[in-house]
């Protein structure tokens, strides 16, 4: 049938001659539906590929700006180190160590960007997005370690007995150059990180900004030293150490929150898109949570479905919603949807399925016209129990439809009278049964 249908929509022969007994207007409707579905499917595929391409371009931009920052850090580290050693500026030497820490953080950032965007596989079913948070945590550790090193040097310089060398214009010029370069790198890096939703790139950008701030403090200390206030330079180095320590703690705390999945709230744009998709299918979503996986999110949500539909229908609905969410929400990499019946909560104790079935069969055993029960389907609706049954009847005792209707009403009345936990019962006559289903109810 599938091959016949594909041949039908793909050939140029008139459609009314392909399936016998199929009216002309039906075949035209099928043809219109297929033709309308093709552009929608093509548009969805194009949307997914365009977003994937945009994500790859954003990651490439992050790598490019990180490599540019690494090159700048190498140059600034050497320049500051030479100028600080030649002039005896503690603040400039501290700033050189900070640039060295930036160089290490650039290496961590590159590794995190490159491997965190690998797709999920059997070994990593949720992907490797957590490498971004782990990389940002490593950058924070480097910042904190650098702050302790700079602080110890500054503390020793403050209490040193030997007088410090007088810093000159060379150290001051290096500080100004560092401020300009680092501030430019900050803006370039934070822009690329926000576009790619890369936490480790944004953390590295703040590392550049902290280096710019430290250079500002170092310039102030050098200028004060040149004016005769010799103790201002090592004090400026201590202030730089405290600034770096604070920045490292902030980045580390945020990275730990991501690793511990504390940021489980869904942003407003994604939540609005998910709500619109569920509304198209007349489904209500609640308990929506997200796990941050680097630049992506794993979405967890619960939807309420009609309590009378089958499990397979509920699965089909959730699969459709999942595919639409993955296609329309760029930042969602995976989606997990749980279903629950759309009923209000009840404090009333509900009977067990097997116990309820045994009680219903016991009641129907006292109805001689009913031969067997072929299907038993209970529904738990807001504290009420509704049972649907398909039964076969003894043809020697039930000869007409009126007799079958009378027997069904008597059986429903017996169930409601003897089982107070059941508020509604529907009994339907089964006209065709298998040999296995035809086991007599009265023989049980």
PDB file of N, CA and C in Angstrom, residues 254-288:
ATOM      1  N   UNK A 254      29.473  31.061  39.520  1.00  0.00           N
ATOM      2  CA  UNK A 254      28.506  30.866  38.442  1.00  0.00           C
ATOM      3  C   UNK A 254      28.729  29.528  37.730  1.00  0.00           C
ATOM      4  N   UNK A 255      29.981  29.132  37.567  1.00  0.00           N
ATOM      5  CA  UNK A 255      30.271  27.845  36.921  1.00  0.00           C
ATOM      6  C   UNK A 255      29.799  26.685  37.781  1.00  0.00           C
ATOM      7  N   UNK A 256      29.974  26.775  39.084  1.00  0.00           N
ATOM      8  CA  UNK A 256      29.484  25.728  39.977  1.00  0.00           C
ATOM      9  C   UNK A 256      27.966  25.631  39.909  1.00  0.00           C
ATOM     10  N   UNK A 257      27.288  26.756  39.805  1.00  0.00           N
ATOM     11  CA  UNK A 257      25.830  26.725  39.671  1.00  0.00           C
ATOM     12  C   UNK A 257      25.414  25.997  38.399  1.00  0.00           C
ATOM     13  N   UNK A 258      26.144  26.232  37.299  1.00  0.00           N
ATOM     14  CA  UNK A 258      25.825  25.525  36.058  1.00  0.00           C
ATOM     15  C   UNK A 258      26.106  24.031  36.180  1.00  0.00           C
ATOM     16  N   UNK A 259      27.214  23.661  36.815  1.00  0.00           N
ATOM     17  CA  UNK A 259      27.549  22.250  36.967  1.00  0.00           C
ATOM     18  C   UNK A 259      26.556  21.528  37.879  1.00  0.00           C
ATOM     19  N   UNK A 260      26.011  22.231  38.862  1.00  0.00           N
ATOM     20  CA  UNK A 260      25.043  21.642  39.789  1.00  0.00           C
ATOM     21  C   UNK A 260      23.597  21.815  39.314  1.00  0.00           C
ATOM     22  N   UNK A 261      23.428  22.342  38.088  1.00  0.00           N
ATOM     23  CA  UNK A 261      22.092  22.522  37.494  1.00  0.00           C
ATOM     24  C   UNK A 261      21.195  23.395  38.353  1.00  0.00           C
ATOM     25  N   UNK A 262      21.790  24.437  38.943  1.00  0.00           N
ATOM     26  CA  UNK A 262      20.975  25.352  39.737  1.00  0.00           C
ATOM     27  C   UNK A 262      20.162  26.280  38.840  1.00  0.00           C
ATOM     28  N   UNK A 263      20.708  26.611  37.663  1.00  0.00           N
ATOM     29  CA  UNK A 263      19.998  27.479  36.729  1.00  0.00           C
ATOM     30  C   UNK A 263      19.058  26.619  35.878  1.00  0.00           C
ATOM     31  N   UNK A 264      17.917  26.225  36.456  1.00  0.00           N
ATOM     32  CA  UNK A 264      16.976  25.354  35.757  1.00  0.00           C
ATOM     33  C   UNK A 264      15.825  26.114  35.125  1.00  0.00           C
ATOM     34  N   UNK A 265      15.782  27.451  35.290  1.00  0.00           N
ATOM     35  CA  UNK A 265      14.698  28.223  34.701  1.00  0.00           C
ATOM     36  C   UNK A 265      14.901  28.356  33.197  1.00  0.00           C
ATOM     37  N   UNK A 266      13.784  28.351  32.475  1.00  0.00           N
ATOM     38  CA  UNK A 266      13.814  28.498  31.024  1.00  0.00           C
ATOM     39  C   UNK A 266      13.642  29.974  30.693  1.00  0.00           C
ATOM     40  N   UNK A 267      14.435  30.467  29.737  1.00  0.00           N
ATOM     41  CA  UNK A 267      14.319  31.876  29.375  1.00  0.00           C
ATOM     42  C   UNK A 267      12.959  32.153  28.751  1.00  0.00           C
ATOM     43  N   UNK A 268      12.572  33.411  28.749  1.00  0.00           N
ATOM     44  CA  UNK A 268      11.219  33.793  28.339  1.00  0.00           C
ATOM     45  C   UNK A 268      10.943  33.474  26.872  1.00  0.00           C
ATOM     46  N   UNK A 269      11.924  33.666  25.990  1.00  0.00           N
ATOM     47  CA  UNK A 269      11.707  33.395  24.564  1.00  0.00           C
ATOM     48  C   UNK A 269      11.441  31.914  24.319  1.00  0.00           C
ATOM     49  N   UNK A 270      12.261  31.050  24.934  1.00  0.00           N
ATOM     50  CA  UNK A 270      12.055  29.607  24.764  1.00  0.00           C
ATOM     51  C   UNK A 270      10.723  29.180  25.365  1.00  0.00           C
ATOM     52  N   UNK A 271      10.395  29.710  26.537  1.00  0.00           N
ATOM     53  CA  UNK A 271       9.131  29.350  27.180  1.00  0.00           C
ATOM     54  C   UNK A 271       7.942  29.779  26.341  1.00  0.00           C
ATOM     55  N   UNK A 272       8.029  30.950  25.707  1.00  0.00           N
ATOM     56  CA  UNK A 272       6.942  31.407  24.849  1.00  0.00           C
ATOM     57  C   UNK A 272       6.799  30.511  23.618  1.00  0.00           C
ATOM     58  N   UNK A 273       7.929  30.089  23.038  1.00  0.00           N
ATOM     59  CA  UNK A 273       7.872  29.193  21.882  1.00  0.00           C
ATOM     60  C   UNK A 273       7.271  27.847  22.248  1.00  0.00           C
ATOM     61  N   UNK A 274       7.699  27.289  23.390  1.00  0.00           N
ATOM     62  CA  UNK A 274       7.161  26.000  23.845  1.00  0.00           C
ATOM     63  C   UNK A 274       5.665  26.114  24.114  1.00  0.00           C
ATOM     64  N   UNK A 275       5.236  27.190  24.739  1.00  0.00           N
ATOM     65  CA  UNK A 275       3.811  27.382  25.028  1.00  0.00           C
ATOM     66  C   UNK A 275       3.007  27.487  23.740  1.00  0.00           C
ATOM     67  N   UNK A 276       3.552  28.178  22.736  1.00  0.00           N
ATOM     68  CA  UNK A 276       2.847  28.310  21.456  1.00  0.00           C
ATOM     69  C   UNK A 276       2.721  26.956  20.762  1.00  0.00           C
ATOM     70  N   UNK A 277       3.767  26.141  20.820  1.00  0.00           N
ATOM     71  CA  UNK A 277       3.716  24.812  20.198  1.00  0.00           C
ATOM     72  C   UNK A 277       2.674  23.950  20.893  1.00  0.00           C
ATOM     73  N   UNK A 278       2.673  23.950  22.219  1.00  0.00           N
ATOM     74  CA  UNK A 278       1.687  23.150  22.956  1.00  0.00           C
ATOM     75  C   UNK A 278       0.272  23.646  22.695  1.00  0.00           C
ATOM     76  N   UNK A 279       0.113  24.952  22.541  1.00  0.00           N
ATOM     77  CA  UNK A 279      -1.213  25.503  22.280  1.00  0.00           C
ATOM     78  C   UNK A 279      -1.737  25.058  20.926  1.00  0.00           C
ATOM     79  N   UNK A 280      -0.841  24.906  19.958  1.00  0.00           N
ATOM     80  CA  UNK A 280      -1.273  24.433  18.632  1.00  0.00           C
ATOM     81  C   UNK A 280      -1.857  23.032  18.700  1.00  0.00           C
ATOM     82  N   UNK A 281      -1.411  22.246  19.671  1.00  0.00           N
ATOM     83  CA  UNK A 281      -1.894  20.875  19.813  1.00  0.00           C
ATOM     84  C   UNK A 281      -2.908  20.734  20.950  1.00  0.00           C
ATOM     85  N   UNK A 282      -3.393  21.865  21.465  1.00  0.00           N
ATOM     86  CA  UNK A 282      -4.368  21.867  22.567  1.00  0.00           C
ATOM     87  C   UNK A 282      -3.843  21.095  23.778  1.00  0.00           C
ATOM     88  N   UNK A 283      -2.581  21.309  24.077  1.00  0.00           N
ATOM     89  CA  UNK A 283      -1.924  20.649  25.203  1.00  0.00           C
ATOM     90  C   UNK A 283      -1.406  21.719  26.163  1.00  0.00           C
ATOM     91  N   UNK A 284      -1.540  21.461  27.444  1.00  0.00           N
ATOM     92  CA  UNK A 284      -1.043  22.380  28.456  1.00  0.00           C
ATOM     93  C   UNK A 284       0.262  21.852  29.021  1.00  0.00           C
ATOM     94  N   UNK A 285       1.291  22.700  29.037  1.00  0.00           N
ATOM     95  CA  UNK A 285       2.609  22.317  29.557  1.00  0.00           C
ATOM     96  C   UNK A 285       2.831  22.978  30.908  1.00  0.00           C
ATOM     97  N   UNK A 286       3.457  22.241  31.813  1.00  0.00           N
ATOM     98  CA  UNK A 286       3.811  22.788  33.118  1.00  0.00           C
ATOM     99  C   UNK A 286       5.042  22.049  33.623  1.00  0.00           C
ATOM    100  N   UNK A 287       5.612  22.549  34.717  1.00  0.00           N
ATOM    101  CA  UNK A 287       6.832  21.986  35.288  1.00  0.00           C
ATOM    102  C   UNK A 287       7.947  21.923  34.245  1.00  0.00           C
ATOM    103  N   UNK A 288       8.135  23.008  33.520  1.00  0.00           N
ATOM    104  CA  UNK A 288       9.179  23.073  32.496  1.00  0.00           C
ATOM    105  C   UNK A 288      10.504  23.462  33.137  1.00  0.00           C
TER     106      UNK A 288
END
